[in-house]
XYZ file of C-alpha atoms in Angstrom:
499
model
C 104.045 79.401 103.737
C 100.545 80.229 102.416
C 98.090 77.307 102.474
C 95.689 76.392 99.637
C 92.840 78.466 100.801
C 95.096 81.574 101.192
C 96.433 81.030 97.628
C 92.846 80.443 96.376
C 91.908 83.843 98.122
C 94.774 85.668 96.365
C 93.776 84.077 92.950
C 90.183 85.105 93.408
C 91.291 88.621 94.636
C 93.393 89.157 91.576
C 90.974 87.852 89.023
C 88.358 90.137 90.148
C 90.657 93.227 90.324
C 92.090 92.441 87.015
C 88.655 92.578 85.603
C 88.124 96.056 87.056
C 91.327 97.585 85.211
C 89.289 99.007 82.286
C 86.806 100.606 84.603
C 86.586 104.385 85.501
C 89.133 106.056 87.503
C 88.815 109.328 89.333
C 90.908 112.260 89.520
C 93.036 110.437 92.275
C 94.520 108.662 89.463
C 96.156 111.705 87.929
C 97.005 112.814 91.468
C 99.079 109.753 92.055
C 100.526 109.708 88.592
C 101.600 113.417 89.123
C 103.223 112.512 92.509
C 105.191 109.734 90.613
C 106.391 112.474 88.265
C 107.298 114.986 91.097
C 109.361 112.551 93.140
C 111.067 111.278 90.016
C 111.889 114.493 88.350
C 112.552 116.915 91.214
C 115.106 117.133 94.098
C 113.628 116.400 97.456
C 113.500 120.079 98.496
C 111.131 120.979 95.450
C 108.465 118.143 96.268
C 106.217 120.053 98.465
C 106.677 123.395 96.340
C 105.873 121.978 92.885
C 102.476 123.388 91.648
C 102.412 123.198 87.749
C 99.509 120.692 88.356
C 96.647 121.464 90.654
C 97.114 118.016 92.235
C 100.090 118.945 94.417
C 101.787 116.673 96.936
C 99.851 116.884 100.253
C 100.723 113.451 102.026
C 103.350 113.110 104.693
C 107.011 112.448 103.513
C 106.926 108.580 103.878
C 104.221 108.443 101.343
C 106.197 110.771 99.042
C 109.177 108.408 99.433
C 106.710 105.351 98.675
C 105.838 107.293 95.289
C 109.453 107.727 94.629
C 110.127 103.914 94.864
C 107.215 103.172 92.574
C 108.590 105.968 90.177
C 111.728 103.867 89.881
C 109.649 101.014 88.367
C 107.440 103.344 86.527
C 110.528 104.892 84.506
C 111.422 101.434 83.426
C 107.744 100.476 82.624
C 107.022 103.647 80.709
C 109.099 106.796 81.004
C 106.228 109.108 80.092
C 104.509 108.284 83.413
C 107.071 110.281 85.284
C 107.332 113.178 82.759
C 106.409 116.053 85.106
C 105.000 118.151 82.132
C 103.001 115.226 80.803
C 99.826 116.076 82.572
C 96.491 113.952 82.554
C 98.569 111.007 81.067
C 96.442 107.884 81.278
C 97.600 105.483 78.488
C 97.007 101.760 78.778
C 100.542 101.181 80.017
C 100.086 103.984 82.637
C 96.708 102.500 83.660
C 98.120 99.022 83.926
C 101.194 100.174 85.911
C 99.056 102.174 88.470
C 96.458 99.400 88.825
C 99.140 96.871 89.395
C 100.892 99.042 92.011
C 97.783 99.010 94.122
C 97.328 95.362 93.763
C 100.965 94.437 94.848
C 100.979 97.056 97.623
C 97.768 95.685 99.017
C 99.492 92.491 99.759
C 100.580 94.217 103.038
C 96.898 94.094 104.084
C 96.616 90.454 103.136
C 99.715 89.632 105.195
C 98.627 91.624 108.185
C 95.290 90.014 108.108
C 96.776 86.515 107.964
C 98.819 87.600 110.999
C 95.583 88.433 112.928
C 94.115 84.999 111.932
C 97.010 83.240 113.316
C 96.929 85.260 116.728
C 93.336 84.243 116.964
C 94.123 80.388 116.517
C 93.261 80.160 112.821
C 89.485 79.731 113.569
C 86.900 79.664 110.674
C 85.394 82.804 111.873
C 88.719 84.459 111.744
C 89.584 83.378 108.291
C 86.055 84.328 107.001
C 86.194 87.770 108.574
C 89.781 88.255 107.228
C 88.582 87.327 103.659
C 85.672 89.478 103.876
C 87.965 92.536 104.850
C 90.445 91.800 102.078
C 87.702 91.486 99.415
C 85.473 94.218 100.780
C 83.647 96.505 98.484
C 85.433 99.345 100.225
C 88.809 98.373 98.702
C 87.312 97.269 95.346
C 85.395 100.515 94.932
C 87.906 103.011 96.241
C 91.160 101.541 95.460
C 90.632 99.268 92.251
C 88.126 101.545 90.600
C 88.057 105.120 91.932
C 92.018 104.703 92.750
C 93.734 105.055 95.915
C 96.183 103.006 98.188
C 93.966 102.422 101.233
C 94.626 98.754 101.249
C 98.443 99.353 101.712
C 97.840 101.910 104.426
C 95.247 100.112 106.242
C 97.483 96.981 106.072
C 100.086 99.004 108.161
C 97.340 99.735 110.526
C 96.375 96.132 110.870
C 99.939 95.155 111.481
C 100.139 97.690 114.314
C 96.963 96.214 115.812
C 98.310 92.748 115.573
C 101.480 93.701 117.333
C 99.218 95.211 120.073
C 97.307 92.001 120.211
C 100.540 90.005 120.632
C 101.535 92.302 123.485
C 104.411 93.894 121.578
C 103.421 97.429 122.520
C 106.697 99.135 121.314
C 106.370 97.659 118.107
C 102.805 98.625 117.714
C 103.705 102.191 118.556
C 106.629 102.172 116.158
C 104.386 100.841 113.295
C 101.603 103.470 114.055
C 104.170 106.248 114.065
C 105.310 105.089 110.586
C 101.771 104.935 109.495
C 101.118 108.647 110.584
C 104.199 109.684 108.408
C 102.459 107.907 105.582
C 98.966 109.500 105.924
C 98.080 112.048 108.557
C 94.439 111.010 108.548
C 95.192 108.337 111.053
C 95.808 111.059 113.667
C 91.891 110.539 114.243
C 92.779 107.383 116.217
C 96.024 108.627 117.738
C 94.195 109.430 121.157
C 93.641 105.761 121.472
C 97.070 104.867 120.760
C 98.417 107.409 123.288
C 96.135 106.384 126.222
C 96.765 102.628 125.564
C 100.497 102.904 125.193
C 100.767 105.067 128.233
C 98.732 102.835 130.468
C 99.693 99.366 129.115
C 103.282 99.886 128.123
C 104.549 102.894 130.329
C 102.791 102.468 133.529
C 102.098 98.819 133.345
C 101.213 96.886 136.405
C 104.362 97.431 138.414
C 104.300 101.226 138.686
C 107.872 101.614 139.698
C 109.107 105.133 138.903
C 112.258 103.934 137.328
C 110.441 101.439 135.039
C 107.843 104.005 134.062
C 110.602 106.506 133.167
C 112.434 103.844 131.163
C 109.551 102.605 129.256
C 108.342 106.155 128.545
C 111.743 106.995 127.299
C 111.850 104.117 124.987
C 108.497 104.788 123.561
C 109.360 108.405 123.035
C 112.644 107.779 121.394
C 111.195 105.295 119.005
C 108.336 107.643 117.958
C 110.584 110.630 117.795
C 113.148 108.754 115.674
C 110.410 107.795 113.113
C 109.251 111.450 112.846
C 112.875 112.766 112.669
C 113.709 110.266 109.744
C 110.349 111.423 107.907
C 110.327 115.092 108.407
C 113.986 115.831 109.485
C 115.314 116.495 105.919
C 112.638 119.025 105.433
C 113.365 120.714 108.755
C 116.959 120.958 108.035
C 116.401 122.466 104.598
C 113.923 125.019 106.252
C 110.917 123.663 104.443
C 108.847 122.118 107.275
C 106.436 125.171 107.078
C 105.734 124.414 103.523
C 105.261 120.703 104.194
C 102.790 121.478 106.939
C 100.771 124.046 105.039
C 100.462 121.358 102.347
C 99.369 118.763 104.972
C 96.762 121.026 106.766
C 95.160 123.401 104.223
C 92.221 124.490 106.417
C 90.331 125.817 103.431
C 87.651 123.359 102.890
C 84.048 123.293 103.742
C 82.180 121.216 106.434
C 80.849 118.656 104.095
C 82.404 117.189 101.067
C 80.982 117.620 97.621
C 79.162 114.304 98.280
C 77.975 114.200 101.937
C 79.467 111.632 103.936
C 77.046 109.481 105.965
C 77.586 111.177 109.287
C 75.924 113.680 111.708
C 76.526 116.723 109.419
C 74.846 114.936 106.438
C 71.735 114.992 108.525
C 72.245 118.487 109.698
C 72.756 119.641 106.146
C 69.665 117.820 104.944
C 67.605 119.326 107.599
C 68.805 122.697 106.506
C 67.776 121.914 102.861
C 64.112 120.764 104.112
C 63.901 123.954 106.300
C 64.957 126.008 103.224
C 62.091 124.399 101.141
C 59.605 124.944 103.861
C 60.714 128.571 104.005
C 59.858 129.008 100.427
C 56.385 127.317 100.991
C 55.849 129.331 104.175
C 57.474 132.713 103.693
C 57.879 134.775 106.850
C 57.549 131.631 109.133
C 61.084 130.515 108.766
C 64.093 132.946 108.392
C 66.298 131.923 105.405
C 69.490 133.472 103.998
C 68.962 133.316 100.241
C 72.667 134.045 99.569
C 73.680 130.641 101.098
C 71.325 128.181 99.426
C 73.902 126.546 97.147
C 76.740 126.379 99.748
C 76.048 123.011 101.380
C 76.371 121.021 98.197
C 79.478 122.836 96.957
C 81.615 121.498 99.618
C 84.993 120.936 97.956
C 86.552 124.149 98.764
C 85.467 127.133 100.928
C 83.286 127.371 103.957
C 79.939 125.596 104.077
C 77.115 128.045 104.823
C 73.595 127.178 105.859
C 70.505 128.907 104.955
C 68.440 128.273 108.214
C 70.531 126.434 110.636
C 73.419 128.039 112.324
C 76.786 127.765 110.515
C 79.268 125.158 111.955
C 82.882 126.085 112.489
C 85.908 123.725 112.652
C 86.098 124.670 116.298
C 82.577 123.278 116.847
C 83.511 119.911 115.063
C 86.631 119.537 117.015
C 84.731 119.906 120.403
C 82.007 117.611 119.039
C 84.613 114.943 117.907
C 86.466 115.118 121.226
C 83.202 114.730 123.104
C 82.177 111.813 121.031
C 85.603 110.146 121.720
C 84.857 110.140 125.435
C 83.427 106.399 125.396
C 86.873 105.484 123.781
C 88.672 107.466 126.592
C 86.494 105.589 129.230
C 87.124 102.228 127.868
C 90.932 102.778 128.205
C 90.783 104.406 131.440
C 87.931 102.823 133.576
C 88.222 99.220 132.162
C 90.741 96.486 132.780
C 93.044 97.112 129.972
C 93.558 94.396 127.459
C 94.659 94.461 123.702
C 91.050 93.623 122.582
C 89.861 96.768 124.518
C 92.465 98.685 122.755
C 91.169 97.628 119.341
C 87.594 98.569 120.522
C 88.895 102.140 121.476
C 90.467 102.560 118.044
C 87.107 101.605 116.376
C 85.280 104.201 118.761
C 87.907 106.785 117.957
C 87.559 106.209 114.355
C 83.870 106.414 114.473
C 83.834 109.649 116.448
C 85.873 111.298 113.938
C 83.828 110.055 111.062
C 80.530 111.185 112.764
C 81.450 114.668 113.791
C 84.812 115.664 111.927
C 85.432 118.549 109.616
C 85.126 117.816 105.804
C 85.000 114.069 106.225
C 85.209 112.029 102.938
C 82.720 109.054 102.651
C 85.732 106.886 101.928
C 86.813 107.407 105.634
C 84.282 104.665 106.676
C 86.808 102.080 105.882
C 88.989 103.314 108.592
C 86.147 102.130 110.983
C 85.373 98.918 109.186
C 88.807 97.533 109.030
C 89.651 97.480 112.700
C 86.051 96.404 113.424
C 86.850 93.453 111.125
C 89.807 92.583 113.317
C 87.340 92.299 116.170
C 84.772 90.334 114.153
C 87.831 87.790 113.517
C 88.006 87.289 117.181
C 84.683 85.773 118.085
C 82.888 88.991 119.268
C 79.389 89.069 121.056
C 76.397 88.840 119.046
C 75.643 92.751 119.482
C 79.058 93.620 117.772
C 78.158 91.322 114.879
C 74.756 93.036 114.419
C 76.392 96.378 114.393
C 79.020 95.254 112.059
C 76.456 94.046 109.701
C 74.347 97.339 109.691
C 77.596 99.532 109.506
C 79.078 97.505 106.642
C 75.996 97.459 104.497
C 75.366 101.237 105.143
C 79.059 102.281 104.884
C 79.843 100.462 101.569
C 76.527 101.330 100.047
C 77.416 105.139 100.628
C 80.266 104.523 98.372
C 78.222 103.639 95.335
C 77.814 107.339 94.161
C 81.635 107.590 93.859
C 81.101 105.226 90.734
C 78.633 107.338 88.801
C 79.124 105.925 85.268
C 76.509 103.737 83.652
C 79.150 101.240 82.769
C 79.853 100.770 86.515
C 76.113 100.349 87.477
C 75.945 96.497 87.210
C 79.619 95.792 88.509
C 79.207 97.852 91.651
C 75.593 96.523 92.559
C 76.718 92.898 91.889
C 80.088 93.141 93.929
C 78.096 94.886 96.870
C 75.222 92.420 96.938
C 77.522 89.383 96.646
C 79.703 90.622 99.542
C 76.626 91.448 101.703
C 75.140 88.040 101.116
C 78.402 86.338 102.046
C 78.866 88.548 105.061
C 75.362 87.922 106.259
C 75.439 84.317 105.989
C 79.077 83.136 106.659
C 79.888 85.199 109.668
C 78.342 83.171 112.749
C 77.934 83.520 116.446
C 76.890 80.608 118.459
C 75.801 78.758 115.408
C 73.621 81.608 114.223
C 74.492 83.664 110.986
C 74.785 87.252 111.138
C 71.459 87.665 109.335
C 69.714 85.454 112.082
C 71.359 87.651 114.838
C 69.792 90.871 113.569
C 66.972 92.348 115.168
C 63.576 92.965 112.739
C 64.247 96.602 112.636
C 67.939 95.929 111.390
C 66.799 93.538 108.783
C 64.180 96.028 107.662
C 66.874 98.633 107.397
C 69.183 96.496 105.360
C 66.632 95.467 103.075
C 65.593 99.184 102.556
C 68.736 99.662 100.540
C 67.169 97.729 97.635
C 64.177 100.442 97.023
C 66.890 103.045 97.728
C 69.079 101.807 94.824
C 66.063 101.591 92.487
C 65.092 105.104 93.322
C 68.438 106.806 93.247
C 70.334 104.635 90.676
C 67.712 103.327 88.251
C 65.197 106.366 88.095
C 66.957 109.370 89.329
C 65.198 111.626 86.744
C 61.974 111.499 88.763
C 63.289 114.153 91.080
C 63.197 116.798 88.316
C 65.047 119.984 89.445
C 65.991 118.770 92.662
C 69.225 117.401 91.279
C 70.849 117.040 94.774
C 68.138 114.708 96.033
C 69.378 111.250 94.791
C 72.803 111.909 96.541
C 71.087 113.400 99.629
C 68.855 110.349 100.114
C 71.839 108.031 99.940
C 73.677 110.167 102.522
C 70.743 110.508 104.823
C 69.561 107.040 104.700
C 73.088 105.390 105.167
C 73.760 108.170 107.890
C 70.854 106.566 109.989
C 72.576 103.203 109.777
C 75.915 104.552 110.550
C 74.646 106.510 113.585
C 72.626 103.481 114.793
C 75.613 101.334 114.685
C 77.892 103.832 116.353
C 75.454 104.098 119.384
C 75.069 100.140 119.296
C 79.025 99.703 119.498
C 79.414 102.176 122.209
C 76.904 100.224 124.336
C 78.427 96.809 123.286
C 81.857 97.984 124.236
C 81.037 99.884 127.452
C 78.195 97.694 128.756
C 77.712 94.057 129.416
C 76.097 92.747 126.195
C 72.461 91.794 126.472
C 71.587 90.360 123.057
C 67.814 89.713 122.338
């Protein structure tokens, strides 16, 4: 039974999200409408072959079935939504249906966060942290304006983490396997799950060979059963190759069209600076003129650099694996606890975001949600500090997704209100998150104000350097994201030494 505070939170959330219905929506809106039409109009065997729209189905089968369930309601709501030839359909009824589907599916996240709060003893800190995750600008910007279903998917992840915190490892593994069959981006954190479940569930404390074999068999059967249910029908139809080709296209460049705030954004920006320097000092720096536009193209094709060495997917894989080492150390060296596991999930997600291939800026939410679960469990001061820096930088990096003039005031006000609430309501030892910050961290957070004025209010001052506003946002937020990654590695692996 929901209490008064939880009902109030749902009411405020619904009110804000209803106000956002008329806002801009991205091409992802048509992507999901087309998927509704594909799953409603075609037999299962044709789902991953249909290509009359450029927005082909490229999520795993369980998400396709999720779209099919939604299509049943869509057919009753407005049959034109599921007309496969009715491309780019965005009537008021269609917008209302799809916006409502995001709101309702996001209740999975609400209930999962509620479970986390109850596991932690329903503390004030836990309730505040959960409310901040549920009302975060990440979900408001990406799901309720831009249009996606991240709240629903990350709700499944939070349920899995909650089961692990309860000591229900088999159920945690089952839930994560289900999540992978909804969206394969969560493979980024699969190494943390593999090591934790192997050590904590299969090996355990007893170490008896029969017990280990039994636990390993149960876990393996559960995971295989989930994948068999999801992918089995396509395997039996001989379509598994086509499904995998859609899930893993491998034809995109290193950076997205808008650089995600990670190491490769800094690398790409450095190449741009060196290119400009090469023009000013010809002969001093070698430059490949043919590749000058590549690093901002990003959506499709290989990203090429004009001065710095090109980066291959193999290089990013090795870099990501190396960056995951702290997560592996956490699970192998330390005394294994569920909280340690959540920490390792955060570090795995962070490593993938910092060094992965073609990372979207939206993927920062995959770090912030499990980190929010840790914040709900009264973490050390250093973790709260890094959460503050990361959340401001990460959510600010999403602002360019909403590029219309009509979204300027709403996105700025929502982010500002959330940041003020987060910095003042989250507390450690009686101190607010803002009071816990080091001077350089406070200065960095405040620095987003002139950055906003420069890139959002007067972007025309850059003249022909049209890439500069987006580049400045990516570079500045990359510094905060990178700083928080290093800080969290230290906080999780070393004994905290707060100033």
